[in-house]
mmCIF file of C-alpha atoms in Angstrom:
data_model
loop_
_atom_site.group_PDB
_atom_site.id
_atom_site.type_symbol
_atom_site.label_atom_id
_atom_site.label_comp_id
_atom_site.label_asym_id
_atom_site.label_seq_id
_atom_site.Cartn_x
_atom_site.Cartn_y
_atom_site.Cartn_z
ATOM 1 C CA LEU A 530 17.929 11.060 0.507
ATOM 2 C CA ALA A 531 21.400 11.005 -1.011
ATOM 3 C CA GLU A 532 20.897 7.348 -1.906
ATOM 4 C CA CYS A 533 17.508 8.198 -3.420
ATOM 5 C CA ARG A 534 19.119 10.892 -5.562
ATOM 6 C CA GLU A 535 21.704 8.408 -6.784
ATOM 7 C CA LEU A 536 18.940 6.005 -7.773
ATOM 8 C CA ARG A 537 17.000 8.767 -9.520
ATOM 9 C CA ASP A 538 20.090 9.964 -11.405
ATOM 10 C CA ALA A 539 20.612 6.388 -12.566
ATOM 11 C CA GLY A 540 17.060 6.300 -13.939
ATOM 12 C CA GLU A 541 15.689 4.073 -11.172
ATOM 13 C CA PRO A 542 12.527 5.050 -9.243
ATOM 14 C CA PRO A 543 13.671 5.763 -5.665
ATOM 15 C CA SER A 544 10.259 5.501 -4.011
ATOM 16 C CA ARG A 545 10.642 2.031 -2.488
ATOM 17 C CA HIS A 546 14.046 2.942 -1.043
ATOM 18 C CA PHE A 547 12.556 6.175 0.314
ATOM 19 C CA ILE A 548 9.676 4.367 2.040
ATOM 20 C CA ARG A 549 11.958 1.714 3.516
ATOM 21 C CA GLY A 550 14.234 4.439 4.867
ATOM 22 C CA LEU A 551 11.325 6.238 6.535
ATOM 23 C CA ALA A 552 10.070 2.959 7.989
ATOM 24 C CA ARG A 553 13.503 2.256 9.444
ATOM 25 C CA LEU A 554 13.788 5.758 10.934
ATOM 26 C CA THR A 555 10.305 5.536 12.459
ATOM 27 C CA ARG A 556 10.842 1.934 13.596
ATOM 28 C CA SER A 557 7.812 0.726 11.648
ATOM 29 C CA GLN A 558 7.073 -2.872 10.744
ATOM 30 C CA ILE A 559 4.968 -1.987 7.703
ATOM 31 C CA GLY A 560 5.397 0.791 5.162
ATOM 32 C CA ILE A 561 2.873 1.689 2.448
ATOM 33 C CA ARG A 562 2.912 4.175 -0.378
ATOM 34 C CA MET A 563 -0.408 4.499 -2.223
ATOM 35 C CA SER A 564 -1.837 6.711 -4.949
ATOM 36 C CA ALA A 565 -5.618 6.981 -5.034
ATOM 37 C CA SER A 566 -8.408 8.998 -6.594
ATOM 38 C CA ARG A 567 -12.082 9.605 -5.715
ATOM 39 C CA VAL A 568 -10.973 10.152 -2.122
ATOM 40 C CA SER A 569 -13.730 11.965 -0.262
ATOM 41 C CA ALA A 570 -16.072 11.328 2.654
ATOM 42 C CA GLY A 571 -18.645 8.637 1.971
ATOM 43 C CA ARG A 572 -16.906 7.249 -1.126
ATOM 44 C CA VAL A 573 -14.851 4.117 -1.694
ATOM 45 C CA PRO A 574 -11.462 5.271 -3.011
ATOM 46 C CA PHE A 575 -10.014 4.039 -6.292
ATOM 47 C CA VAL A 576 -6.517 2.707 -5.634
ATOM 48 C CA GLU A 577 -4.276 3.507 -8.602
ATOM 49 C CA SER A 578 -0.939 2.152 -7.366
ATOM 50 C CA VAL A 579 0.584 0.598 -4.261
ATOM 51 C CA GLN A 580 4.051 -0.109 -2.943
ATOM 52 C CA ASP A 581 4.331 -1.853 0.401
ATOM 53 C CA PHE A 582 6.429 -4.180 2.520
ATOM 54 C CA GLY A 583 6.636 -5.672 5.990
ATOM 55 C CA TRP A 584 3.502 -7.832 6.072
ATOM 56 C CA ALA A 585 3.808 -11.144 7.872
ATOM 57 C CA ASN A 586 1.896 -12.921 5.098
ATOM 58 C CA ASP A 587 -0.396 -12.338 2.110
ATOM 59 C CA SER A 588 -3.528 -12.876 4.202
ATOM 60 C CA ASP A 589 -2.713 -9.928 6.462
ATOM 61 C CA ARG A 590 -1.992 -7.709 3.481
ATOM 62 C CA ASP A 591 -5.118 -8.787 1.622
ATOM 63 C CA ARG A 592 -7.295 -8.109 4.656
ATOM 64 C CA VAL A 593 -6.155 -4.482 4.707
ATOM 65 C CA TYR A 594 -6.580 -3.832 0.991
ATOM 66 C CA GLN A 595 -9.947 -5.562 0.788
ATOM 67 C CA PHE A 596 -11.118 -3.158 3.487
ATOM 68 C CA VAL A 597 -9.632 -0.149 1.658
ATOM 69 C CA GLN A 598 -11.169 -1.106 -1.679
ATOM 70 C CA SER A 599 -14.646 -1.939 -0.381
ATOM 71 C CA THR A 600 -15.256 0.622 2.371
ATOM 72 C CA PRO A 601 -15.843 4.396 2.311
ATOM 73 C CA VAL A 602 -12.618 6.115 3.248
ATOM 74 C CA ASP A 603 -14.068 7.794 6.322
ATOM 75 C CA ALA A 604 -15.008 4.411 7.819
ATOM 76 C CA ASP A 605 -11.441 4.466 9.117
ATOM 77 C CA PRO A 606 -11.486 7.139 11.872
ATOM 78 C CA LEU A 607 -7.803 7.963 11.338
ATOM 79 C CA SER A 608 -8.352 8.552 7.610
ATOM 80 C CA ALA A 609 -11.454 10.615 8.396
ATOM 81 C CA ALA A 610 -9.475 12.836 10.773
ATOM 82 C CA VAL A 611 -6.715 13.400 8.215
ATOM 83 C CA LEU A 612 -9.231 14.191 5.443
ATOM 84 C CA ALA A 613 -10.940 16.738 7.667
ATOM 85 C CA HIS A 614 -7.867 18.982 7.425
ATOM 86 C CA GLY A 615 -7.573 21.144 4.331
ATOM 87 C CA ASP A 616 -3.780 21.489 4.157
ATOM 88 C CA ARG A 617 -1.941 20.172 1.103
ATOM 89 C CA VAL A 618 -0.003 17.719 3.277
ATOM 90 C CA VAL A 619 -1.503 16.410 6.526
ATOM 91 C CA THR A 620 0.256 13.945 8.817
ATOM 92 C CA MET A 621 -1.207 12.470 11.992
ATOM 93 C CA THR A 622 -0.551 9.638 14.387
ATOM 94 C CA ARG A 623 -3.443 7.567 15.635
ATOM 95 C CA ALA A 624 -3.133 9.301 19.014
ATOM 96 C CA ASP A 625 -3.343 12.726 17.310
ATOM 97 C CA ALA A 626 -6.588 11.786 15.611
ATOM 98 C CA LEU A 627 -8.656 9.925 18.195
ATOM 99 C CA SER A 628 -8.701 8.456 21.664
ATOM 100 C CA THR A 629 -7.632 4.923 22.456
ATOM 101 C CA GLY A 630 -11.232 4.067 23.328
ATOM 102 C CA VAL A 631 -12.629 5.221 19.984
ATOM 103 C CA TRP A 632 -9.842 3.392 18.152
ATOM 104 C CA ALA A 633 -10.483 0.197 20.125
ATOM 105 C CA ARG A 634 -14.160 0.232 19.112
ATOM 106 C CA SER A 635 -13.540 0.963 15.420
ATOM 107 C CA GLN A 636 -14.120 -1.576 12.657
ATOM 108 C CA VAL A 637 -10.699 -1.057 11.121
ATOM 109 C CA HIS A 638 -9.027 -1.818 14.451
ATOM 110 C CA ASN A 639 -11.081 -4.909 15.293
ATOM 111 C CA ASP A 640 -11.662 -6.437 11.856
ATOM 112 C CA VAL A 641 -8.472 -5.428 10.051
ATOM 113 C CA HIS A 642 -5.602 -4.508 12.359
ATOM 114 C CA LEU A 643 -6.030 -6.943 15.245
ATOM 115 C CA PRO A 644 -6.296 -10.091 13.067
ATOM 116 C CA SER A 645 -3.134 -8.955 11.275
ATOM 117 C CA GLY A 646 -1.210 -8.423 14.502
ATOM 118 C CA ILE A 647 -0.825 -4.675 13.988
ATOM 119 C CA ASP A 648 -2.049 -1.772 16.079
ATOM 120 C CA ASP A 649 -0.660 1.742 15.985
ATOM 121 C CA ALA A 650 -0.566 3.752 12.753
ATOM 122 C CA LEU A 651 0.868 6.940 11.309
ATOM 123 C CA LEU A 652 -0.788 8.413 8.211
ATOM 124 C CA SER A 653 0.366 11.194 5.868
ATOM 125 C CA LEU A 654 -1.789 12.455 2.995
ATOM 126 C CA SER A 655 -0.673 14.715 0.146
ATOM 127 C CA ARG A 656 -3.404 16.243 -2.009
ATOM 128 C CA GLY A 657 -2.915 16.277 -5.766
ATOM 129 C CA GLU A 658 -3.970 18.848 -8.346
ATOM 130 C CA ARG A 659 -7.265 17.119 -9.107
ATOM 131 C CA PRO A 660 -10.041 16.975 -6.467
ATOM 132 C CA GLY A 661 -9.999 13.641 -4.698
ATOM 133 C CA GLN A 662 -6.496 12.744 -5.899
ATOM 134 C CA VAL A 663 -4.124 11.911 -3.049
ATOM 135 C CA GLY A 664 -0.795 10.341 -2.311
ATOM 136 C CA VAL A 665 -0.620 8.394 0.935
ATOM 137 C CA LEU A 666 2.248 7.305 3.149
ATOM 138 C CA ALA A 667 1.191 4.943 5.941
ATOM 139 C CA PHE A 668 3.307 3.255 8.564
ATOM 140 C CA LYS A 669 2.169 0.627 11.060
ATOM 141 C CA ARG A 670 3.596 -0.995 14.169
ATOM 142 C CA ALA A 671 2.978 -4.460 15.571
ATOM 143 C CA ARG A 672 0.816 -4.962 18.648
ATOM 144 C CA GLY A 673 2.755 -4.376 21.818
ATOM 145 C CA GLU A 674 5.100 -1.813 20.281
ATOM 146 C CA ARG A 675 5.091 1.709 21.674
ATOM 147 C CA HIS A 676 2.894 4.256 19.974
ATOM 148 C CA TYR A 677 4.136 6.784 17.429
ATOM 149 C CA GLY A 678 5.093 10.176 18.824
ATOM 150 C CA ALA A 679 5.625 13.721 17.609
ATOM 151 C CA GLU A 680 9.178 13.040 16.429
ATOM 152 C CA GLU A 681 8.146 10.301 14.010
ATOM 153 C CA ARG A 682 5.125 12.300 12.861
ATOM 154 C CA ASP A 683 7.175 15.423 12.139
ATOM 155 C CA LEU A 684 9.840 13.434 10.298
ATOM 156 C CA VAL A 685 7.310 11.782 7.981
ATOM 157 C CA HIS A 686 5.492 15.075 7.446
ATOM 158 C CA LEU A 687 8.688 16.907 6.486
ATOM 159 C CA ALA A 688 9.754 14.108 4.131
ATOM 160 C CA HIS A 689 6.342 13.926 2.471
ATOM 161 C CA ALA A 690 6.002 17.695 2.102
ATOM 162 C CA GLU A 691 9.527 18.493 0.905
ATOM 163 C CA CYS A 692 10.685 15.346 -0.944
ATOM 164 C CA GLN A 693 7.926 14.571 -3.439
ATOM 165 C CA TRP A 694 10.630 13.978 -6.062
ATOM 166 C CA ALA A 695 11.596 10.786 -4.206
ATOM 167 C CA LEU A 696 8.099 9.380 -4.784
ATOM 168 C CA GLU A 697 8.017 10.102 -8.522
ATOM 169 C CA SER A 698 9.505 8.181 -11.420
ATOM 170 C CA PRO A 699 12.594 9.876 -12.905
ATOM 171 C CA PRO A 700 12.409 11.160 -16.499
ATOM 172 C CA GLY A 701 12.857 8.299 -18.924
ATOM 173 C CA ALA A 702 12.257 5.597 -16.337
ATOM 174 C CA THR A 703 10.463 2.529 -17.619
ATOM 175 C CA GLU A 704 7.468 1.470 -15.569
ATOM 176 C CA PRO A 705 6.762 -2.241 -15.118
ATOM 177 C CA PRO A 706 4.228 -3.381 -17.735
ATOM 178 C CA THR A 707 0.529 -3.287 -16.907
ATOM 179 C CA GLU A 708 -0.022 -6.228 -19.246
ATOM 180 C CA VAL A 709 2.229 -9.117 -20.147
ATOM 181 C CA ASP A 710 1.844 -12.216 -22.275
ATOM 182 C CA LEU A 711 0.517 -14.971 -20.019
ATOM 183 C CA ASN A 712 -0.201 -18.577 -20.807
ATOM 184 C CA PRO A 713 -3.671 -19.939 -19.927
ATOM 185 C CA ARG A 714 -2.556 -21.341 -16.569
ATOM 186 C CA GLU A 715 -0.899 -18.047 -15.555
ATOM 187 C CA ARG A 716 -4.017 -16.126 -16.592
ATOM 188 C CA GLU A 717 -6.144 -18.417 -14.397
ATOM 189 C CA ILE A 718 -3.855 -17.775 -11.456
ATOM 190 C CA VAL A 719 -3.836 -13.995 -12.016
ATOM 191 C CA ASP A 720 -7.648 -13.981 -12.075
ATOM 192 C CA LEU A 721 -7.761 -16.003 -8.844
ATOM 193 C CA LEU A 722 -5.206 -13.705 -7.175
ATOM 194 C CA LEU A 723 -7.224 -10.643 -8.141
ATOM 195 C CA SER A 724 -10.350 -12.263 -6.693
ATOM 196 C CA GLY A 725 -8.597 -12.573 -3.317
ATOM 197 C CA ALA A 726 -7.894 -16.326 -3.372
ATOM 198 C CA SER A 727 -5.017 -17.577 -1.219
ATOM 199 C CA GLU A 728 -2.224 -19.701 -2.665
ATOM 200 C CA LYS A 729 -3.684 -22.732 -0.849
ATOM 201 C CA SER A 730 -7.101 -22.036 -2.386
ATOM 202 C CA ILE A 731 -5.541 -21.566 -5.833
ATOM 203 C CA ALA A 732 -3.809 -24.942 -5.521
ATOM 204 C CA ALA A 733 -7.075 -26.654 -4.565
ATOM 205 C CA THR A 734 -9.056 -24.948 -7.333
ATOM 206 C CA LEU A 735 -6.565 -25.838 -10.062
ATOM 207 C CA GLY A 736 -5.624 -29.269 -8.746
ATOM 208 C CA ILE A 737 -1.939 -28.445 -8.273
ATOM 209 C CA SER A 738 0.295 -28.680 -5.221
ATOM 210 C CA PRO A 739 0.723 -25.635 -2.930
ATOM 211 C CA PRO A 740 4.472 -25.389 -3.763
ATOM 212 C CA THR A 741 3.605 -25.342 -7.479
ATOM 213 C CA ALA A 742 1.004 -22.623 -6.884
ATOM 214 C CA HIS A 743 3.584 -20.606 -4.950
ATOM 215 C CA THR A 744 6.098 -20.979 -7.802
ATOM 216 C CA TYR A 745 3.511 -19.731 -10.297
ATOM 217 C CA VAL A 746 2.607 -16.755 -8.092
ATOM 218 C CA GLN A 747 6.221 -15.683 -7.636
ATOM 219 C CA ALA A 748 6.841 -15.999 -11.390
ATOM 220 C CA ILE A 749 3.798 -13.823 -12.090
ATOM 221 C CA TYR A 750 5.019 -11.197 -9.645
ATOM 222 C CA ARG A 751 8.340 -11.090 -11.479
ATOM 223 C CA ARG A 752 6.628 -10.834 -14.868
ATOM 224 C CA PHE A 753 4.634 -7.803 -13.729
ATOM 225 C CA GLY A 754 7.574 -6.263 -11.845
ATOM 226 C CA VAL A 755 5.774 -6.308 -8.481
ATOM 227 C CA GLU A 756 6.446 -7.745 -5.020
ATOM 228 C CA SER A 757 2.964 -8.153 -3.582
ATOM 229 C CA ARG A 758 -0.645 -8.890 -4.477
ATOM 230 C CA ALA A 759 -1.576 -5.254 -3.811
ATOM 231 C CA GLU A 760 0.992 -4.092 -6.382
ATOM 232 C CA LEU A 761 -0.230 -6.764 -8.812
ATOM 233 C CA MET A 762 -3.764 -5.404 -8.470
ATOM 234 C CA SER A 763 -2.590 -1.882 -9.271
ATOM 235 C CA ARG A 764 -0.798 -3.176 -12.410
ATOM 236 C CA ALA A 765 -3.151 -5.842 -13.681
ATOM 237 C CA LEU A 766 -6.596 -4.412 -12.908
ATOM 238 C CA PRO A 767 -6.250 -1.289 -15.134
ATOM 239 C CA ALA A 768 -5.253 -3.534 -18.037
ATOM 240 C CA SER A 769 -8.191 -5.848 -17.474
ATOM 241 C CA ARG A 770 -10.562 -2.859 -17.346
ATOM 242 C CA GLN A 771 -9.179 -1.581 -20.666
ATOM 243 C CA GLY A 772 -9.716 -5.020 -22.166
ATOM 244 C CA ARG A 773 -13.372 -5.049 -21.065
ATOM 245 C CA ASP A 774 -13.897 -1.512 -22.379
#
């Protein structure tokens, strides 16, 4: 937290450092911070922004976010259990929310987590001022790792409830641009990335080598100030919607 305050005082958003610190303290492989709206039972949430790290590859990450952005939020039994509580901040481990048997039969476990080599999860939700607006902290462990316990849950809950400042941009901070000047080739690659295409598929579609496709993708990430496809989607999709409007 002291390091986060130093970053904030220097005008740098401390959120990524905050999430990495919580992941280290909870011994998590994957850490996610997400802002979303339209979050309610039976509805597909609208993801406004994402910060994440720890995925083994883009395919694993994409599998998770494709599920999130195409499936009603309560299709995930852990998310449904957290949403059922009315507190401003709710934090639960998978074991808090449902039995191992129910989890093992769930779609999110079999179609999303298992193929990505992850299993146990810890989820914390903070409700915003507007109905359906939430901030999410999610942490995940690889298969074979021990399950989250009360100590990790309470730590994440306390941090999420009492340290919202560490998840907000400091006054005067400059956000990465939602739209940048791209040449035609870069625009093609952005469109393919947003459609879910892999780097190998992008290379085949455009008739370029996989290393060249990878170089383009990394350059695009730098241009948008992001580190993952999920973050790129949160930056680039709003701009593309505005352009269509």
